[in-house]
Amino acid sequence: LNPIEQAFAKIKHWMRQAQKRTVEDTWRHIGHLVETIEAAECMNYFANAGYASVKT
């Protein structure tokens, strides 16, 4: 998986658990979820995908 697919998989999992029923609630929840992904987690996604330029 590439880094964006890894992040989307996590967001999709959280969205299924939340079971929002309106478009407005869904977008609000997505905005909240995106804010919870931290920089260190993103670095791990890139490292896991094999990007050599990622430095820790």
PDB file of N, CA, C and O in Angstrom:
ATOM      1  N   LEU A   1       0.837  -1.195   0.000  1.00  0.00           N
ATOM      2  CA  LEU A   1       0.000   0.000   0.000  1.00  0.00           C
ATOM      3  C   LEU A   1       0.874   1.249   0.000  1.00  0.00           C
ATOM      4  O   LEU A   1       1.910   1.294   0.642  1.00  0.00           O
ATOM      5  N   ASN A   2       0.414   2.270  -0.711  1.00  0.00           N
ATOM      6  CA  ASN A   2       1.149   3.521  -0.654  1.00  0.00           C
ATOM      7  C   ASN A   2       0.668   4.303   0.571  1.00  0.00           C
ATOM      8  O   ASN A   2      -0.339   3.951   1.207  1.00  0.00           O
ATOM      9  N   PRO A   3       1.382   5.360   0.963  1.00  0.00           N
ATOM     10  CA  PRO A   3       1.055   6.071   2.206  1.00  0.00           C
ATOM     11  C   PRO A   3      -0.385   6.596   2.262  1.00  0.00           C
ATOM     12  O   PRO A   3      -1.030   6.505   3.302  1.00  0.00           O
ATOM     13  N   ILE A   4      -0.902   7.126   1.165  1.00  0.00           N
ATOM     14  CA  ILE A   4      -2.258   7.682   1.205  1.00  0.00           C
ATOM     15  C   ILE A   4      -3.285   6.575   1.385  1.00  0.00           C
ATOM     16  O   ILE A   4      -4.294   6.747   2.073  1.00  0.00           O
ATOM     17  N   GLU A   5      -3.023   5.405   0.805  1.00  0.00           N
ATOM     18  CA  GLU A   5      -3.944   4.285   0.982  1.00  0.00           C
ATOM     19  C   GLU A   5      -3.979   3.824   2.436  1.00  0.00           C
ATOM     20  O   GLU A   5      -5.024   3.432   2.950  1.00  0.00           O
ATOM     21  N   GLN A   6      -2.835   3.870   3.091  1.00  0.00           N
ATOM     22  CA  GLN A   6      -2.781   3.477   4.495  1.00  0.00           C
ATOM     23  C   GLN A   6      -3.597   4.444   5.358  1.00  0.00           C
ATOM     24  O   GLN A   6      -4.352   4.022   6.242  1.00  0.00           O
ATOM     25  N   ALA A   7      -3.459   5.722   5.097  1.00  0.00           N
ATOM     26  CA  ALA A   7      -4.227   6.723   5.853  1.00  0.00           C
ATOM     27  C   ALA A   7      -5.719   6.588   5.565  1.00  0.00           C
ATOM     28  O   ALA A   7      -6.542   6.630   6.483  1.00  0.00           O
ATOM     29  N   PHE A   8      -6.085   6.412   4.293  1.00  0.00           N
ATOM     30  CA  PHE A   8      -7.503   6.256   3.943  1.00  0.00           C
ATOM     31  C   PHE A   8      -8.103   5.008   4.563  1.00  0.00           C
ATOM     32  O   PHE A   8      -9.259   5.011   4.981  1.00  0.00           O
ATOM     33  N   ALA A   9      -7.330   3.930   4.640  1.00  0.00           N
ATOM     34  CA  ALA A   9      -7.838   2.698   5.256  1.00  0.00           C
ATOM     35  C   ALA A   9      -8.191   2.945   6.721  1.00  0.00           C
ATOM     36  O   ALA A   9      -9.223   2.473   7.212  1.00  0.00           O
ATOM     37  N   LYS A  10      -7.359   3.698   7.395  1.00  0.00           N
ATOM     38  CA  LYS A  10      -7.625   4.007   8.804  1.00  0.00           C
ATOM     39  C   LYS A  10      -8.868   4.893   8.932  1.00  0.00           C
ATOM     40  O   LYS A  10      -9.735   4.647   9.777  1.00  0.00           O
ATOM     41  N   ILE A  11      -8.976   5.909   8.092  1.00  0.00           N
ATOM     42  CA  ILE A  11     -10.135   6.803   8.129  1.00  0.00           C
ATOM     43  C   ILE A  11     -11.419   6.036   7.802  1.00  0.00           C
ATOM     44  O   ILE A  11     -12.444   6.215   8.467  1.00  0.00           O
ATOM     45  N   LYS A  12     -11.368   5.167   6.802  1.00  0.00           N
ATOM     46  CA  LYS A  12     -12.553   4.372   6.449  1.00  0.00           C
ATOM     47  C   LYS A  12     -12.979   3.481   7.606  1.00  0.00           C
ATOM     48  O   LYS A  12     -14.173   3.329   7.869  1.00  0.00           O
ATOM     49  N   HIS A  13     -12.014   2.909   8.301  1.00  0.00           N
ATOM     50  CA  HIS A  13     -12.333   2.073   9.462  1.00  0.00           C
ATOM     51  C   HIS A  13     -13.068   2.888  10.525  1.00  0.00           C
ATOM     52  O   HIS A  13     -14.091   2.469  11.057  1.00  0.00           O
ATOM     53  N   TRP A  14     -12.541   4.079  10.825  1.00  0.00           N
ATOM     54  CA  TRP A  14     -13.175   4.939  11.830  1.00  0.00           C
ATOM     55  C   TRP A  14     -14.572   5.366  11.388  1.00  0.00           C
ATOM     56  O   TRP A  14     -15.483   5.475  12.202  1.00  0.00           O
ATOM     57  N   MET A  15     -14.721   5.629  10.079  1.00  0.00           N
ATOM     58  CA  MET A  15     -16.028   6.051   9.568  1.00  0.00           C
ATOM     59  C   MET A  15     -17.061   4.931   9.701  1.00  0.00           C
ATOM     60  O   MET A  15     -18.216   5.177  10.034  1.00  0.00           O
ATOM     61  N   ARG A  16     -16.655   3.709   9.438  1.00  0.00           N
ATOM     62  CA  ARG A  16     -17.589   2.584   9.596  1.00  0.00           C
ATOM     63  C   ARG A  16     -18.031   2.447  11.045  1.00  0.00           C
ATOM     64  O   ARG A  16     -19.192   2.156  11.326  1.00  0.00           O
ATOM     65  N   GLN A  17     -17.107   2.659  11.973  1.00  0.00           N
ATOM     66  CA  GLN A  17     -17.452   2.561  13.392  1.00  0.00           C
ATOM     67  C   GLN A  17     -18.397   3.678  13.817  1.00  0.00           C
ATOM     68  O   GLN A  17     -19.275   3.472  14.647  1.00  0.00           O
ATOM     69  N   ALA A  18     -18.224   4.860  13.262  1.00  0.00           N
ATOM     70  CA  ALA A  18     -19.026   6.018  13.660  1.00  0.00           C
ATOM     71  C   ALA A  18     -20.465   5.934  13.152  1.00  0.00           C
ATOM     72  O   ALA A  18     -21.385   6.444  13.781  1.00  0.00           O
ATOM     73  N   GLN A  19     -20.677   5.319  12.007  1.00  0.00           N
ATOM     74  CA  GLN A  19     -21.996   5.142  11.406  1.00  0.00           C
ATOM     75  C   GLN A  19     -22.803   6.447  11.318  1.00  0.00           C
ATOM     76  O   GLN A  19     -23.953   6.513  11.738  1.00  0.00           O
ATOM     77  N   LYS A  20     -22.191   7.476  10.772  1.00  0.00           N
ATOM     78  CA  LYS A  20     -22.883   8.744  10.580  1.00  0.00           C
ATOM     79  C   LYS A  20     -23.945   8.588   9.504  1.00  0.00           C
ATOM     80  O   LYS A  20     -23.746   7.885   8.519  1.00  0.00           O
ATOM     81  N   ARG A  21     -25.080   9.249   9.683  1.00  0.00           N
ATOM     82  CA  ARG A  21     -26.211   9.043   8.786  1.00  0.00           C
ATOM     83  C   ARG A  21     -26.533  10.227   7.887  1.00  0.00           C
ATOM     84  O   ARG A  21     -27.314  10.110   6.962  1.00  0.00           O
ATOM     85  N   THR A  22     -25.961  11.385   8.143  1.00  0.00           N
ATOM     86  CA  THR A  22     -26.225  12.530   7.282  1.00  0.00           C
ATOM     87  C   THR A  22     -24.923  12.985   6.625  1.00  0.00           C
ATOM     88  O   THR A  22     -23.829  12.723   7.133  1.00  0.00           O
ATOM     89  N   VAL A  23     -25.047  13.671   5.505  1.00  0.00           N
ATOM     90  CA  VAL A  23     -23.869  14.163   4.791  1.00  0.00           C
ATOM     91  C   VAL A  23     -23.110  15.156   5.666  1.00  0.00           C
ATOM     92  O   VAL A  23     -21.879  15.103   5.765  1.00  0.00           O
ATOM     93  N   GLU A  24     -23.829  16.035   6.327  1.00  0.00           N
ATOM     94  CA  GLU A  24     -23.180  17.037   7.180  1.00  0.00           C
ATOM     95  C   GLU A  24     -22.397  16.382   8.307  1.00  0.00           C
ATOM     96  O   GLU A  24     -21.242  16.746   8.573  1.00  0.00           O
ATOM     97  N   ASP A  25     -22.993  15.421   8.986  1.00  0.00           N
ATOM     98  CA  ASP A  25     -22.301  14.713  10.072  1.00  0.00           C
ATOM     99  C   ASP A  25     -21.087  13.949   9.553  1.00  0.00           C
ATOM    100  O   ASP A  25     -20.047  13.893  10.209  1.00  0.00           O
ATOM    101  N   THR A  26     -21.213  13.379   8.371  1.00  0.00           N
ATOM    102  CA  THR A  26     -20.116  12.624   7.774  1.00  0.00           C
ATOM    103  C   THR A  26     -18.927  13.532   7.501  1.00  0.00           C
ATOM    104  O   THR A  26     -17.794  13.221   7.875  1.00  0.00           O
ATOM    105  N   TRP A  27     -19.167  14.678   6.862  1.00  0.00           N
ATOM    106  CA  TRP A  27     -18.068  15.602   6.563  1.00  0.00           C
ATOM    107  C   TRP A  27     -17.436  16.161   7.829  1.00  0.00           C
ATOM    108  O   TRP A  27     -16.210  16.297   7.914  1.00  0.00           O
ATOM    109  N   ARG A  28     -18.249  16.469   8.810  1.00  0.00           N
ATOM    110  CA  ARG A  28     -17.733  16.986  10.081  1.00  0.00           C
ATOM    111  C   ARG A  28     -16.823  15.937  10.731  1.00  0.00           C
ATOM    112  O   ARG A  28     -15.744  16.248  11.238  1.00  0.00           O
ATOM    113  N   HIS A  29     -17.258  14.689  10.700  1.00  0.00           N
ATOM    114  CA  HIS A  29     -16.482  13.615  11.319  1.00  0.00           C
ATOM    115  C   HIS A  29     -15.179  13.357  10.552  1.00  0.00           C
ATOM    116  O   HIS A  29     -14.135  13.130  11.173  1.00  0.00           O
ATOM    117  N   ILE A  30     -15.230  13.400   9.226  1.00  0.00           N
ATOM    118  CA  ILE A  30     -14.005  13.232   8.433  1.00  0.00           C
ATOM    119  C   ILE A  30     -12.996  14.317   8.787  1.00  0.00           C
ATOM    120  O   ILE A  30     -11.802  14.037   8.953  1.00  0.00           O
ATOM    121  N   GLY A  31     -13.455  15.558   8.904  1.00  0.00           N
ATOM    122  CA  GLY A  31     -12.569  16.652   9.287  1.00  0.00           C
ATOM    123  C   GLY A  31     -11.905  16.410  10.622  1.00  0.00           C
ATOM    124  O   GLY A  31     -10.711  16.649  10.791  1.00  0.00           O
ATOM    125  N   HIS A  32     -12.668  15.896  11.563  1.00  0.00           N
ATOM    126  CA  HIS A  32     -12.112  15.581  12.885  1.00  0.00           C
ATOM    127  C   HIS A  32     -11.081  14.453  12.779  1.00  0.00           C
ATOM    128  O   HIS A  32     -10.013  14.523  13.381  1.00  0.00           O
ATOM    129  N   LEU A  33     -11.390  13.424  12.014  1.00  0.00           N
ATOM    130  CA  LEU A  33     -10.481  12.285  11.892  1.00  0.00           C
ATOM    131  C   LEU A  33      -9.162  12.662  11.241  1.00  0.00           C
ATOM    132  O   LEU A  33      -8.096  12.212  11.675  1.00  0.00           O
ATOM    133  N   VAL A  34      -9.208  13.485  10.209  1.00  0.00           N
ATOM    134  CA  VAL A  34      -7.987  13.905   9.519  1.00  0.00           C
ATOM    135  C   VAL A  34      -7.074  14.659  10.490  1.00  0.00           C
ATOM    136  O   VAL A  34      -5.855  14.498  10.457  1.00  0.00           O
ATOM    137  N   GLU A  35      -7.662  15.445  11.373  1.00  0.00           N
ATOM    138  CA  GLU A  35      -6.864  16.198  12.344  1.00  0.00           C
ATOM    139  C   GLU A  35      -6.192  15.296  13.372  1.00  0.00           C
ATOM    140  O   GLU A  35      -5.213  15.692  14.000  1.00  0.00           O
ATOM    141  N   THR A  36      -6.685  14.078  13.559  1.00  0.00           N
ATOM    142  CA  THR A  36      -6.114  13.190  14.572  1.00  0.00           C
ATOM    143  C   THR A  36      -4.894  12.418  14.079  1.00  0.00           C
ATOM    144  O   THR A  36      -4.181  11.836  14.888  1.00  0.00           O
ATOM    145  N   ILE A  37      -4.642  12.409  12.777  1.00  0.00           N
ATOM    146  CA  ILE A  37      -3.468  11.708  12.247  1.00  0.00           C
ATOM    147  C   ILE A  37      -2.249  12.601  12.446  1.00  0.00           C
ATOM    148  O   ILE A  37      -2.177  13.703  11.919  1.00  0.00           O
ATOM    149  N   GLU A  38      -1.294  12.104  13.212  1.00  0.00           N
ATOM    150  CA  GLU A  38      -0.133  12.909  13.577  1.00  0.00           C
ATOM    151  C   GLU A  38       1.015  12.744  12.588  1.00  0.00           C
ATOM    152  O   GLU A  38       1.059  11.787  11.814  1.00  0.00           O
ATOM    153  N   ALA A  39       1.947  13.673  12.637  1.00  0.00           N
ATOM    154  CA  ALA A  39       3.082  13.674  11.712  1.00  0.00           C
ATOM    155  C   ALA A  39       3.907  12.396  11.834  1.00  0.00           C
ATOM    156  O   ALA A  39       4.346  11.837  10.821  1.00  0.00           O
ATOM    157  N   ALA A  40       4.117  11.907  13.040  1.00  0.00           N
ATOM    158  CA  ALA A  40       4.906  10.688  13.235  1.00  0.00           C
ATOM    159  C   ALA A  40       4.226   9.496  12.568  1.00  0.00           C
ATOM    160  O   ALA A  40       4.896   8.622  11.997  1.00  0.00           O
ATOM    161  N   GLU A  41       2.908   9.451  12.634  1.00  0.00           N
ATOM    162  CA  GLU A  41       2.173   8.375  11.987  1.00  0.00           C
ATOM    163  C   GLU A  41       2.343   8.453  10.464  1.00  0.00           C
ATOM    164  O   GLU A  41       2.539   7.427   9.804  1.00  0.00           O
ATOM    165  N   CYS A  42       2.293   9.651   9.920  1.00  0.00           N
ATOM    166  CA  CYS A  42       2.502   9.834   8.475  1.00  0.00           C
ATOM    167  C   CYS A  42       3.908   9.396   8.075  1.00  0.00           C
ATOM    168  O   CYS A  42       4.087   8.744   7.041  1.00  0.00           O
ATOM    169  N   MET A  43       4.907   9.722   8.885  1.00  0.00           N
ATOM    170  CA  MET A  43       6.274   9.283   8.597  1.00  0.00           C
ATOM    171  C   MET A  43       6.347   7.763   8.569  1.00  0.00           C
ATOM    172  O   MET A  43       7.014   7.178   7.714  1.00  0.00           O
ATOM    173  N   ASN A  44       5.644   7.108   9.486  1.00  0.00           N
ATOM    174  CA  ASN A  44       5.627   5.644   9.506  1.00  0.00           C
ATOM    175  C   ASN A  44       4.994   5.083   8.236  1.00  0.00           C
ATOM    176  O   ASN A  44       5.447   4.065   7.719  1.00  0.00           O
ATOM    177  N   TYR A  45       3.943   5.727   7.737  1.00  0.00           N
ATOM    178  CA  TYR A  45       3.314   5.286   6.493  1.00  0.00           C
ATOM    179  C   TYR A  45       4.313   5.350   5.333  1.00  0.00           C
ATOM    180  O   TYR A  45       4.391   4.437   4.528  1.00  0.00           O
ATOM    181  N   PHE A  46       5.066   6.444   5.245  1.00  0.00           N
ATOM    182  CA  PHE A  46       6.050   6.584   4.167  1.00  0.00           C
ATOM    183  C   PHE A  46       7.173   5.565   4.319  1.00  0.00           C
ATOM    184  O   PHE A  46       7.602   4.959   3.335  1.00  0.00           O
ATOM    185  N   ALA A  47       7.649   5.363   5.538  1.00  0.00           N
ATOM    186  CA  ALA A  47       8.713   4.381   5.762  1.00  0.00           C
ATOM    187  C   ALA A  47       8.215   2.984   5.420  1.00  0.00           C
ATOM    188  O   ALA A  47       8.945   2.196   4.791  1.00  0.00           O
ATOM    189  N   ASN A  48       6.994   2.657   5.808  1.00  0.00           N
ATOM    190  CA  ASN A  48       6.422   1.344   5.534  1.00  0.00           C
ATOM    191  C   ASN A  48       6.253   1.115   4.028  1.00  0.00           C
ATOM    192  O   ASN A  48       6.353  -0.008   3.548  1.00  0.00           O
ATOM    193  N   ALA A  49       6.025   2.188   3.277  1.00  0.00           N
ATOM    194  CA  ALA A  49       5.870   2.077   1.832  1.00  0.00           C
ATOM    195  C   ALA A  49       7.203   1.993   1.101  1.00  0.00           C
ATOM    196  O   ALA A  49       7.244   1.827  -0.110  1.00  0.00           O
ATOM    197  N   GLY A  50       8.312   2.152   1.835  1.00  0.00           N
ATOM    198  CA  GLY A  50       9.635   1.987   1.237  1.00  0.00           C
ATOM    199  C   GLY A  50      10.264   3.253   0.698  1.00  0.00           C
ATOM    200  O   GLY A  50      11.209   3.179  -0.094  1.00  0.00           O
ATOM    201  N   TYR A  51       9.800   4.400   1.121  1.00  0.00           N
ATOM    202  CA  TYR A  51      10.409   5.648   0.681  1.00  0.00           C
ATOM    203  C   TYR A  51      11.690   5.873   1.466  1.00  0.00           C
ATOM    204  O   TYR A  51      11.677   6.096   2.676  1.00  0.00           O
ATOM    205  N   ALA A  52      12.824   5.825   0.786  1.00  0.00           N
ATOM    206  CA  ALA A  52      14.139   5.898   1.441  1.00  0.00           C
ATOM    207  C   ALA A  52      14.447   7.295   1.972  1.00  0.00           C
ATOM    208  O   ALA A  52      15.288   7.446   2.846  1.00  0.00           O
ATOM    209  N   SER A  53      13.789   8.323   1.447  1.00  0.00           N
ATOM    210  CA  SER A  53      14.134   9.690   1.845  1.00  0.00           C
ATOM    211  C   SER A  53      13.527  10.083   3.180  1.00  0.00           C
ATOM    212  O   SER A  53      13.771  11.174   3.667  1.00  0.00           O
ATOM    213  N   VAL A  54      12.758   9.217   3.802  1.00  0.00           N
ATOM    214  CA  VAL A  54      12.151   9.528   5.098  1.00  0.00           C
ATOM    215  C   VAL A  54      13.216   9.401   6.167  1.00  0.00           C
ATOM    216  O   VAL A  54      13.857   8.371   6.310  1.00  0.00           O
ATOM    217  N   LYS A  55      13.403  10.483   6.934  1.00  0.00           N
ATOM    218  CA  LYS A  55      14.391  10.489   8.010  1.00  0.00           C
ATOM    219  C   LYS A  55      13.663  10.637   9.333  1.00  0.00           C
ATOM    220  O   LYS A  55      12.729  11.416   9.465  1.00  0.00           O
ATOM    221  N   THR A  56      14.103   9.902  10.329  1.00  0.00           N
ATOM    222  CA  THR A  56      13.473  10.004  11.653  1.00  0.00           C
ATOM    223  C   THR A  56      14.335  10.742  12.612  1.00  0.00           C
ATOM    224  O   THR A  56      15.477  10.964  12.419  1.00  0.00           O
TER     225      THR A  56
END
